[in-house]
PDB file of C-alpha atoms in Angstrom:
ATOM      1  CA  UNK A   1      -0.029   0.029   0.043  1.00 44.00           C
ATOM      2  CA  UNK A   2       2.839   2.358   0.903  1.00 47.00           C
ATOM      3  CA  UNK A   3       4.555   1.434  -2.542  1.00 39.00           C
ATOM      4  CA  UNK A   4       1.345   2.380  -4.414  1.00 43.00           C
ATOM      5  CA  UNK A   5       0.977   5.684  -2.604  1.00 39.00           C
ATOM      6  CA  UNK A   6       4.765   6.536  -3.257  1.00 38.00           C
ATOM      7  CA  UNK A   7       4.210   5.730  -6.968  1.00 35.00           C
ATOM      8  CA  UNK A   8       1.252   7.943  -7.344  1.00 36.00           C
ATOM      9  CA  UNK A   9       2.921  10.729  -5.438  1.00 37.00           C
ATOM     10  CA  UNK A  10       5.934  10.547  -7.697  1.00 40.00           C
ATOM     11  CA  UNK A  11       3.817  10.590 -10.835  1.00 43.00           C
ATOM     12  CA  UNK A  12       1.906  13.644  -9.520  1.00 41.00           C
ATOM     13  CA  UNK A  13       5.139  15.314  -8.799  1.00 44.00           C
ATOM     14  CA  UNK A  14       6.459  14.679 -12.277  1.00 46.00           C
ATOM     15  CA  UNK A  15       3.285  16.125 -13.822  1.00 49.00           C
ATOM     16  CA  UNK A  16       3.555  19.171 -11.578  1.00 54.00           C
ATOM     17  CA  UNK A  17       7.126  19.655 -12.664  1.00 72.00           C
ATOM     18  CA  UNK A  18       6.540  19.053 -16.339  1.00 90.00           C
ATOM     19  CA  UNK A  19       7.794  21.600 -18.959  1.00 96.00           C
ATOM     20  CA  UNK A  20       5.180  24.194 -19.633  1.00 97.00           C
ATOM     21  CA  UNK A  21       4.827  27.364 -21.681  1.00 98.00           C
ATOM     22  CA  UNK A  22       5.064  30.656 -19.864  1.00 97.00           C
ATOM     23  CA  UNK A  23       3.389  32.544 -22.625  1.00 95.00           C
ATOM     24  CA  UNK A  24       0.025  33.938 -21.506  1.00 92.00           C
ATOM     25  CA  UNK A  25      -3.048  33.808 -23.742  1.00 94.00           C
ATOM     26  CA  UNK A  26      -2.451  37.451 -24.805  1.00 94.00           C
ATOM     27  CA  UNK A  27       0.855  36.310 -26.332  1.00 94.00           C
ATOM     28  CA  UNK A  28      -1.055  34.339 -28.992  1.00 96.00           C
ATOM     29  CA  UNK A  29      -3.359  37.087 -30.264  1.00 96.00           C
ATOM     30  CA  UNK A  30      -2.818  38.770 -33.581  1.00 95.00           C
ATOM     31  CA  UNK A  31      -0.282  36.334 -34.877  1.00 97.00           C
ATOM     32  CA  UNK A  32       0.495  36.855 -38.596  1.00 96.00           C
ATOM     33  CA  UNK A  33       2.323  34.485 -41.050  1.00 97.00           C
ATOM     34  CA  UNK A  34       5.759  35.786 -41.994  1.00 96.00           C
ATOM     35  CA  UNK A  35       6.284  37.360 -38.535  1.00 96.00           C
ATOM     36  CA  UNK A  36       8.213  36.076 -35.577  1.00 96.00           C
ATOM     37  CA  UNK A  37       6.666  34.757 -32.311  1.00 97.00           C
ATOM     38  CA  UNK A  38       8.679  34.502 -29.101  1.00 97.00           C
ATOM     39  CA  UNK A  39       7.986  31.174 -27.402  1.00 98.00           C
ATOM     40  CA  UNK A  40       9.063  30.809 -23.692  1.00 98.00           C
ATOM     41  CA  UNK A  41       8.787  27.921 -21.228  1.00 98.00           C
ATOM     42  CA  UNK A  42       9.940  26.686 -17.819  1.00 97.00           C
ATOM     43  CA  UNK A  43      10.656  23.515 -15.760  1.00 96.00           C
ATOM     44  CA  UNK A  44      12.357  21.701 -18.637  1.00 96.00           C
ATOM     45  CA  UNK A  45      14.257  18.406 -18.064  1.00 96.00           C
ATOM     46  CA  UNK A  46      16.694  18.091 -20.841  1.00 95.00           C
ATOM     47  CA  UNK A  47      16.494  19.381 -24.345  1.00 96.00           C
ATOM     48  CA  UNK A  48      13.119  20.836 -25.499  1.00 98.00           C
ATOM     49  CA  UNK A  49      11.172  20.158 -28.754  1.00 98.00           C
ATOM     50  CA  UNK A  50       8.582  22.458 -30.059  1.00 98.00           C
ATOM     51  CA  UNK A  51       5.893  21.091 -32.415  1.00 98.00           C
ATOM     52  CA  UNK A  52       3.123  22.985 -34.384  1.00 98.00           C
ATOM     53  CA  UNK A  53      -0.201  21.265 -34.177  1.00 98.00           C
ATOM     54  CA  UNK A  54      -3.737  21.914 -35.691  1.00 97.00           C
ATOM     55  CA  UNK A  55      -7.155  20.527 -35.350  1.00 96.00           C
ATOM     56  CA  UNK A  56      -9.601  20.225 -32.440  1.00 94.00           C
ATOM     57  CA  UNK A  57      -8.383  20.458 -28.860  1.00 91.00           C
ATOM     58  CA  UNK A  58      -8.903  16.702 -28.311  1.00 92.00           C
ATOM     59  CA  UNK A  59      -7.685  15.589 -31.671  1.00 94.00           C
ATOM     60  CA  UNK A  60      -4.554  17.597 -32.633  1.00 97.00           C
ATOM     61  CA  UNK A  61      -2.436  16.566 -35.547  1.00 97.00           C
ATOM     62  CA  UNK A  62       1.093  17.443 -36.260  1.00 98.00           C
ATOM     63  CA  UNK A  63       1.825  20.109 -38.948  1.00 97.00           C
ATOM     64  CA  UNK A  64       5.631  20.362 -38.444  1.00 97.00           C
ATOM     65  CA  UNK A  65       8.423  20.387 -35.900  1.00 98.00           C
ATOM     66  CA  UNK A  66       9.272  23.921 -35.138  1.00 98.00           C
ATOM     67  CA  UNK A  67      12.632  23.249 -33.335  1.00 98.00           C
ATOM     68  CA  UNK A  68      14.321  20.377 -31.327  1.00 97.00           C
ATOM     69  CA  UNK A  69      17.304  20.059 -28.953  1.00 97.00           C
ATOM     70  CA  UNK A  70      16.620  23.535 -27.376  1.00 97.00           C
ATOM     71  CA  UNK A  71      18.390  24.004 -24.089  1.00 94.00           C
ATOM     72  CA  UNK A  72      17.383  27.554 -23.226  1.00 93.00           C
ATOM     73  CA  UNK A  73      13.997  28.832 -21.958  1.00 96.00           C
ATOM     74  CA  UNK A  74      12.930  30.642 -25.039  1.00 97.00           C
ATOM     75  CA  UNK A  75      12.916  30.509 -28.867  1.00 98.00           C
ATOM     76  CA  UNK A  76      11.990  33.105 -31.511  1.00 98.00           C
ATOM     77  CA  UNK A  77       9.918  31.214 -34.067  1.00 98.00           C
ATOM     78  CA  UNK A  78       9.964  32.745 -37.574  1.00 97.00           C
ATOM     79  CA  UNK A  79       6.530  31.788 -38.791  1.00 97.00           C
ATOM     80  CA  UNK A  80       6.656  30.746 -42.451  1.00 96.00           C
ATOM     81  CA  UNK A  81       4.910  33.174 -44.735  1.00 96.00           C
ATOM     82  CA  UNK A  82       3.438  30.208 -46.687  1.00 96.00           C
ATOM     83  CA  UNK A  83       1.697  28.740 -43.589  1.00 97.00           C
ATOM     84  CA  UNK A  84      -2.076  28.640 -44.377  1.00 96.00           C
ATOM     85  CA  UNK A  85      -4.463  30.611 -42.324  1.00 96.00           C
ATOM     86  CA  UNK A  86      -5.942  28.257 -39.678  1.00 96.00           C
ATOM     87  CA  UNK A  87      -6.177  27.578 -36.019  1.00 97.00           C
ATOM     88  CA  UNK A  88      -3.048  26.121 -34.353  1.00 98.00           C
ATOM     89  CA  UNK A  89      -1.556  25.066 -31.005  1.00 98.00           C
ATOM     90  CA  UNK A  90       2.016  24.505 -29.759  1.00 98.00           C
ATOM     91  CA  UNK A  91       3.222  21.239 -28.190  1.00 98.00           C
ATOM     92  CA  UNK A  92       6.370  21.247 -25.987  1.00 98.00           C
ATOM     93  CA  UNK A  93       8.181  18.165 -24.837  1.00 97.00           C
ATOM     94  CA  UNK A  94      11.430  17.332 -22.998  1.00 97.00           C
ATOM     95  CA  UNK A  95      13.289  14.288 -21.758  1.00 95.00           C
ATOM     96  CA  UNK A  96      10.494  13.263 -19.353  1.00 95.00           C
ATOM     97  CA  UNK A  97       8.195  12.340 -22.316  1.00 94.00           C
ATOM     98  CA  UNK A  98       5.336  14.318 -20.769  1.00 95.00           C
ATOM     99  CA  UNK A  99       4.136  16.965 -23.286  1.00 96.00           C
ATOM    100  CA  UNK A 100       2.322  20.076 -22.611  1.00 97.00           C
ATOM    101  CA  UNK A 101       0.261  22.465 -24.804  1.00 97.00           C
ATOM    102  CA  UNK A 102      -0.404  26.103 -25.419  1.00 97.00           C
ATOM    103  CA  UNK A 103      -3.862  27.684 -25.917  1.00 96.00           C
ATOM    104  CA  UNK A 104      -5.207  27.280 -29.503  1.00 97.00           C
ATOM    105  CA  UNK A 105      -4.678  30.435 -31.546  1.00 97.00           C
ATOM    106  CA  UNK A 106      -5.229  31.818 -35.072  1.00 97.00           C
ATOM    107  CA  UNK A 107      -2.532  32.570 -37.709  1.00 97.00           C
ATOM    108  CA  UNK A 108      -3.636  34.910 -40.377  1.00 96.00           C
ATOM    109  CA  UNK A 109      -2.000  36.534 -43.386  1.00 89.00           C
ATOM    110  CA  UNK A 110      -0.986  33.312 -45.058  1.00 82.00           C
ATOM    111  CA  UNK A 111      -2.490  31.612 -48.085  1.00 84.00           C
ATOM    112  CA  UNK A 112      -6.199  30.625 -47.750  1.00 73.00           C
ATOM    113  CA  UNK A 113      -6.741  27.130 -46.706  1.00 58.00           C
ATOM    114  CA  UNK A 114      -7.677  24.607 -49.610  1.00 52.00           C
ATOM    115  CA  UNK A 115     -11.347  24.502 -48.668  1.00 46.00           C
ATOM    116  CA  UNK A 116     -11.644  28.377 -48.790  1.00 45.00           C
ATOM    117  CA  UNK A 117      -9.875  28.523 -52.119  1.00 45.00           C
ATOM    118  CA  UNK A 118     -12.104  25.756 -53.559  1.00 45.00           C
ATOM    119  CA  UNK A 119     -15.268  27.726 -52.512  1.00 46.00           C
ATOM    120  CA  UNK A 120     -13.973  30.909 -54.066  1.00 44.00           C
ATOM    121  CA  UNK A 121     -13.216  29.202 -57.309  1.00 43.00           C
ATOM    122  CA  UNK A 122     -16.660  27.617 -57.535  1.00 43.00           C
ATOM    123  CA  UNK A 123     -18.442  30.872 -56.835  1.00 44.00           C
ATOM    124  CA  UNK A 124     -16.345  32.672 -59.519  1.00 44.00           C
ATOM    125  CA  UNK A 125     -17.134  29.955 -62.156  1.00 42.00           C
ATOM    126  CA  UNK A 126     -20.882  30.076 -61.226  1.00 45.00           C
ATOM    127  CA  UNK A 127     -20.807  33.775 -61.612  1.00 45.00           C
ATOM    128  CA  UNK A 128     -19.062  33.620 -64.964  1.00 42.00           C
ATOM    129  CA  UNK A 129     -21.583  30.974 -66.166  1.00 45.00           C
ATOM    130  CA  UNK A 130     -24.571  33.177 -65.131  1.00 43.00           C
ATOM    131  CA  UNK A 131     -23.146  36.159 -66.820  1.00 44.00           C
ATOM    132  CA  UNK A 132     -22.413  34.249 -70.121  1.00 46.00           C
ATOM    133  CA  UNK A 133     -25.910  32.910 -70.132  1.00 42.00           C
ATOM    134  CA  UNK A 134     -27.373  36.412 -69.634  1.00 44.00           C
ATOM    135  CA  UNK A 135     -25.290  37.783 -72.407  1.00 48.00           C
ATOM    136  CA  UNK A 136     -26.241  35.026 -74.781  1.00 44.00           C
ATOM    137  CA  UNK A 137     -29.973  35.523 -74.015  1.00 42.00           C
ATOM    138  CA  UNK A 138     -29.845  39.363 -74.632  1.00 41.00           C
ATOM    139  CA  UNK A 139     -28.040  38.783 -77.972  1.00 43.00           C
ATOM    140  CA  UNK A 140     -30.384  36.180 -79.219  1.00 43.00           C
ATOM    141  CA  UNK A 141     -33.366  38.320 -78.375  1.00 44.00           C
ATOM    142  CA  UNK A 142     -31.866  41.368 -80.147  1.00 42.00           C
ATOM    143  CA  UNK A 143     -31.171  39.271 -83.379  1.00 47.00           C
ATOM    144  CA  UNK A 144     -34.689  37.887 -83.268  1.00 41.00           C
ATOM    145  CA  UNK A 145     -36.259  41.307 -83.107  1.00 40.00           C
ATOM    146  CA  UNK A 146     -34.113  42.610 -85.861  1.00 40.00           C
ATOM    147  CA  UNK A 147     -34.925  39.778 -88.171  1.00 42.00           C
ATOM    148  CA  UNK A 148     -38.630  40.050 -87.495  1.00 39.00           C
ATOM    149  CA  UNK A 149     -38.623  43.815 -88.377  1.00 36.00           C
ATOM    150  CA  UNK A 150     -36.699  43.329 -91.660  1.00 39.00           C
ATOM    151  CA  UNK A 151     -39.041  40.564 -92.824  1.00 35.00           C
ATOM    152  CA  UNK A 152     -42.160  42.454 -92.098  1.00 37.00           C
ATOM    153  CA  UNK A 153     -41.021  45.605 -93.834  1.00 36.00           C
ATOM    154  CA  UNK A 154     -39.697  43.837 -96.890  1.00 38.00           C
ATOM    155  CA  UNK A 155     -42.934  41.640 -97.182  1.00 39.00           C
ATOM    156  CA  UNK A 156     -45.200  44.659 -96.844  1.00 39.00           C
ATOM    157  CA  UNK A 157     -43.318  46.554 -99.552  1.00 35.00           C
ATOM    158  CA  UNK A 158     -43.425  43.585-101.962  1.00 37.00           C
ATOM    159  CA  UNK A 159     -47.110  43.129-101.500  1.00 41.00           C
ATOM    160  CA  UNK A 160     -47.905  46.808-101.968  1.00 37.00           C
ATOM    161  CA  UNK A 161     -45.850  46.985-105.185  1.00 35.00           C
ATOM    162  CA  UNK A 162     -47.493  43.789-106.542  1.00 37.00           C
ATOM    163  CA  UNK A 163     -51.004  45.156-105.851  1.00 37.00           C
ATOM    164  CA  UNK A 164     -50.302  48.495-107.434  1.00 38.00           C
ATOM    165  CA  UNK A 165     -48.897  46.850-110.605  1.00 39.00           C
ATOM    166  CA  UNK A 166     -51.781  44.410-110.893  1.00 40.00           C
ATOM    167  CA  UNK A 167     -54.299  47.288-110.710  1.00 39.00           C
ATOM    168  CA  UNK A 168     -52.744  49.445-113.496  1.00 39.00           C
ATOM    169  CA  UNK A 169     -52.320  46.442-115.809  1.00 40.00           C
ATOM    170  CA  UNK A 170     -55.926  45.225-115.313  1.00 40.00           C
ATOM    171  CA  UNK A 171     -57.321  48.585-115.982  1.00 42.00           C
ATOM    172  CA  UNK A 172     -55.958  48.945-119.567  1.00 42.00           C
ATOM    173  CA  UNK A 173     -57.459  46.024-121.376  1.00 44.00           C
ATOM    174  CA  UNK A 174     -61.200  46.916-120.746  1.00 46.00           C
ATOM    175  CA  UNK A 175     -60.762  50.192-122.665  1.00 48.00           C
ATOM    176  CA  UNK A 176     -59.453  48.339-125.831  1.00 43.00           C
ATOM    177  CA  UNK A 177     -62.008  45.594-125.677  1.00 46.00           C
ATOM    178  CA  UNK A 178     -64.741  48.220-125.198  1.00 45.00           C
ATOM    179  CA  UNK A 179     -64.047  49.806-128.572  1.00 45.00           C
ATOM    180  CA  UNK A 180     -64.171  46.360-130.278  1.00 43.00           C
ATOM    181  CA  UNK A 181     -67.555  45.641-128.689  1.00 47.00           C
ATOM    182  CA  UNK A 182     -69.058  48.688-130.152  1.00 46.00           C
ATOM    183  CA  UNK A 183     -67.624  48.111-133.676  1.00 47.00           C
ATOM    184  CA  UNK A 184     -68.813  44.544-134.025  1.00 53.00           C
ATOM    185  CA  UNK A 185     -72.619  45.179-133.701  1.00 62.00           C
ATOM    186  CA  UNK A 186     -72.315  48.120-136.213  1.00 65.00           C
ATOM    187  CA  UNK A 187     -70.717  45.724-138.768  1.00 63.00           C
ATOM    188  CA  UNK A 188     -73.354  43.187-138.197  1.00 66.00           C
ATOM    189  CA  UNK A 189     -76.098  45.754-138.887  1.00 71.00           C
ATOM    190  CA  UNK A 190     -74.450  46.936-141.998  1.00 75.00           C
ATOM    191  CA  UNK A 191     -74.067  43.387-143.381  1.00 76.00           C
ATOM    192  CA  UNK A 192     -77.732  42.559-142.642  1.00 73.00           C
ATOM    193  CA  UNK A 193     -78.857  45.796-144.480  1.00 71.00           C
ATOM    194  CA  UNK A 194     -76.698  44.916-147.546  1.00 74.00           C
ATOM    195  CA  UNK A 195     -78.197  41.406-147.572  1.00 72.00           C
ATOM    196  CA  UNK A 196     -81.736  42.706-147.544  1.00 75.00           C
ATOM    197  CA  UNK A 197     -80.859  45.151-150.375  1.00 71.00           C
ATOM    198  CA  UNK A 198     -79.515  42.334-152.368  1.00 72.00           C
ATOM    199  CA  UNK A 199     -82.552  40.244-152.008  1.00 69.00           C
ATOM    200  CA  UNK A 200     -84.803  43.078-153.088  1.00 57.00           C
TER     201      UNK A 200
END
């Protein structure tokens, strides 16, 4: 029983003396890619390793190792300008094998994450498709209106010209035939009169 108690006490002491960050939450506000962040810690046993993590607090994944084999109590981390904008956390570990973590913080100013870039591209493509469809519709409507107007005007002019031409042509023959109709009965009468005179 005494051995178990001593083991638990030793474990608790090790946890209490584990390496930890001395940066307060305010140190992780307004962090920008391409700038430097001063990271400090205390109670390290042996060389320190700093690791950049991302993800939810209970499911952090490693992004990259910031530095390892550190023997001091601080490190100036030059944040890569290419680091994507996201939420991150720092992990610190030493020879005890008991890691500790910083608060989760936002890094801005870097390239947009892949999901944001994809959404942006889709929106632009949709916008371009909508604009192209609108332009096509307007152009087609304009052409249809122009074609209708031209056809109507030309058709009306042709019909009018044909009607006028037909009217003047049809009015000339009745005058000529009218003279012939008067001449024929007169000739018939003269022939009949001549026949009667011959018989007498």
